[in-house]
Amino acid sequence: MKNNYLVGNISLSMHIKYLNVLIFLFLGIFTSVYSQNESWFYIRAKNEIFTPKFERINDLLVYGGADQNLKNILSSYSISEFKKTYKNANKTSLKRTFFVVVNDEQLLNDLLLNSSEYFDFGEIIKDEDKKIFEPNDYGLTSTISENKGLEVNLDYFDFLGVPQAWYYTTGSKDIIIGLSDGEVEITDSDFSDKTTIIKKSTKSNGHGSGVASIAAGQGDNEYGVPGVCYDCSIYTTTYNQHKTLTQLKELSEMGVKVINCSWATTTSYQTAQDAIDEMFENGTIIVSAAGNQDWGKSKGKVLYYPSSYQNVISVSSVMHRYRSVEENTMISEKGNPYAANIKNYVGRTIGFKDNDISKKHHIWPVSITTLNTEVDLLAPSVDLFRYSQFATLGKEMYTLEASSSTAPFVTGTIGLMLSLNPCLPIDEVETILKFSATNIDHIEANQAYKGNYGAGSLHTGRAVKMVYDLYTASETAIIENQKFSRWNFKLTSLSEKVLIQNQQFSEDVVFKLKAKNKIVIGENTIIKPNKNGSIILKIDATIEKQCDLVLREGFPNNKYYHSNN
């Protein structure tokens, strides 16, 4: 609007001979504004076979199919993308959903009304949801990028909001992801140029490569699949020395800020706790898988290490794929109904009372990996692409369930947080992860396990955005939608405002918030600690940033979204 106003003012003082120049300027500015406001939407075809043919000419798609009616409709619009995607699709529409970028959202209505023989549903994508970035190897859920990597379903990255995190940063080679695990296949293109072997480990059936792929496998390289912090570097070491953790201390002394341990032992050692405390003081945080013993055996009473040591983030499993039990209810070989991989449920399989789908459902305890009071967060573990098998055997395989794969999602997320703000205090990392996690207490089937699954499901997108908001002077950092009755939290904010809303701090919780500007207590907020807890909200106008945020090249724009800021 500002540009149009300026052109109007100029035109009042221009001689008529400059009319052509003015028209050119106006059209140029109009085109710029127009390109910033392209509409995005999803549209669902009636069958999987339907795939309209397009030819790309000068960055726009031209319909080349035989249907004259469809041609007449599409030719009235400037279309940048019209492609199949697994994103935003449910089980029945998985191969029928298209992602569209066009100059006018009216195309969606036009297709639904005037080409109803092909399409039956559509949904406009809000501007806030356009703040994403995708590498060129993002698999079958790709939208704004062209996938040149493996044709695999990476919907668990969408569940975690990873493309929203990539909007801010894709990682930094200066941030090193430490892996205490089996050998990483460094001849593979996703690891070869970024991995340093500090201590040689065992092959372990490709376990190390699988963990490395999730945390920091190289992305945007037209190969394989991306890791969460795909532009971060990797240092690898062994996974033994449980008493002293010497191999971890070595990484910490080399400047590694986050170390992944997807292994476990049932024996704890004070020498190991001392080593972890020393590494934490040195600015290194340990992330560890909680363990694989099912709830039917553990009953929440079994602790594994290093996940249950203090100053370690313990991660167990959560489901990520289907939106409801009804969407993925199946019949077993014995003829009984069951459901599987339902979003934010803590177990893989769901049963029904009296084997009747109209009655109350429950999670089968045998399908729940280790949960206990030391678990901090949950992350996906079921139906994940096993990069280890691709890197070592060239096979496409998916996980059944194991907590080994959960930890590297958190590790990669911390890598992104530190890439965005290299000066982020290590003792505030866990606070941000828990504040931004998805609260899963409302799911009735989870109630029996409440208090044993930490703050809920990791959300990488919100965690990285919170780092951005906390350390950007013009933003509002929002703390919301959690109910905390324990843990010690610490947070620093340089943002314009910190808003706490729909939030509960009670019982033994300790929270120290230091903000440069405003702290606002919003609606539905309960702050009521007991004598063991405390809440300290403090304004300190003297707070200064320790370093600048390191944002993704091209931020705040992506291929089809251009911020007005």
CSV table of N, CA, C and O in Angstrom, one decimal, residues 414 417-418 421-429 432 467 470-471 547:
chain,number,residue,atom,x,y,z
A,414,ILE,N,17.8,-29.3,19.5
A,414,ILE,CA,18.7,-28.4,20.3
A,414,ILE,C,19.8,-27.9,19.4
A,414,ILE,O,20.2,-26.7,19.5
A,417,MET,N,18.3,-24.9,17.8
A,417,MET,CA,18.1,-23.8,18.7
A,417,MET,C,19.5,-23.1,18.9
A,417,MET,O,19.5,-21.8,18.9
A,418,LEU,N,20.5,-23.9,19.0
A,418,LEU,CA,21.9,-23.3,19.2
A,418,LEU,C,22.4,-22.7,18.0
A,418,LEU,O,23.2,-21.7,18.0
A,421,ASN,N,20.7,-19.3,17.9
A,421,ASN,CA,21.3,-18.4,19.0
A,421,ASN,C,22.4,-19.1,19.6
A,421,ASN,O,22.3,-19.9,20.6
A,422,PRO,N,23.6,-18.9,19.1
A,422,PRO,CA,24.8,-19.6,19.6
A,422,PRO,C,25.1,-19.3,21.1
A,422,PRO,O,25.9,-20.0,21.8
A,423,CYS,N,24.5,-18.2,21.6
A,423,CYS,CA,24.7,-17.8,23.0
A,423,CYS,C,23.6,-18.2,23.9
A,423,CYS,O,23.5,-17.8,25.0
A,424,LEU,N,22.7,-19.1,23.4
A,424,LEU,CA,21.5,-19.5,24.2
A,424,LEU,C,22.1,-20.3,25.4
A,424,LEU,O,22.8,-21.2,25.3
A,425,PRO,N,21.7,-19.8,26.7
A,425,PRO,CA,22.2,-20.5,27.9
A,425,PRO,C,21.8,-22.0,27.9
A,425,PRO,O,20.6,-22.3,27.7
A,426,ILE,N,22.7,-22.9,28.2
A,426,ILE,CA,22.4,-24.3,28.2
A,426,ILE,C,21.4,-24.6,29.2
A,426,ILE,O,20.5,-25.5,29.1
A,427,ASP,N,21.4,-23.9,30.4
A,427,ASP,CA,20.4,-24.2,31.4
A,427,ASP,C,19.0,-23.7,31.1
A,427,ASP,O,18.1,-23.8,32.0
A,428,GLU,N,18.8,-23.1,29.9
A,428,GLU,CA,17.5,-22.7,29.5
A,428,GLU,C,16.9,-23.5,28.4
A,428,GLU,O,15.8,-23.4,28.0
A,429,VAL,N,17.7,-24.4,27.8
A,429,VAL,CA,17.3,-25.2,26.7
A,429,VAL,C,16.2,-26.1,27.1
A,429,VAL,O,15.1,-26.2,26.3
A,432,ILE,N,12.8,-24.3,27.4
A,432,ILE,CA,12.2,-23.9,26.1
A,432,ILE,C,11.5,-25.2,25.4
A,432,ILE,O,10.4,-25.1,24.9
A,467,VAL,N,12.8,-19.5,20.6
A,467,VAL,CA,14.1,-18.9,20.7
A,467,VAL,C,14.2,-17.6,19.9
A,467,VAL,O,14.7,-16.6,20.4
A,470,LEU,N,12.0,-15.0,21.8
A,470,LEU,CA,12.7,-14.5,23.1
A,470,LEU,C,13.8,-13.5,22.9
A,470,LEU,O,14.0,-12.7,23.7
A,471,TYR,N,14.5,-13.7,21.7
A,471,TYR,CA,15.7,-12.9,21.5
A,471,TYR,C,15.5,-11.9,20.3
A,471,TYR,O,16.5,-11.4,19.8
A,547,CYS,N,24.9,-12.2,21.6
A,547,CYS,CA,25.3,-12.3,20.2
A,547,CYS,C,24.0,-12.2,19.3
A,547,CYS,O,22.9,-12.3,19.8
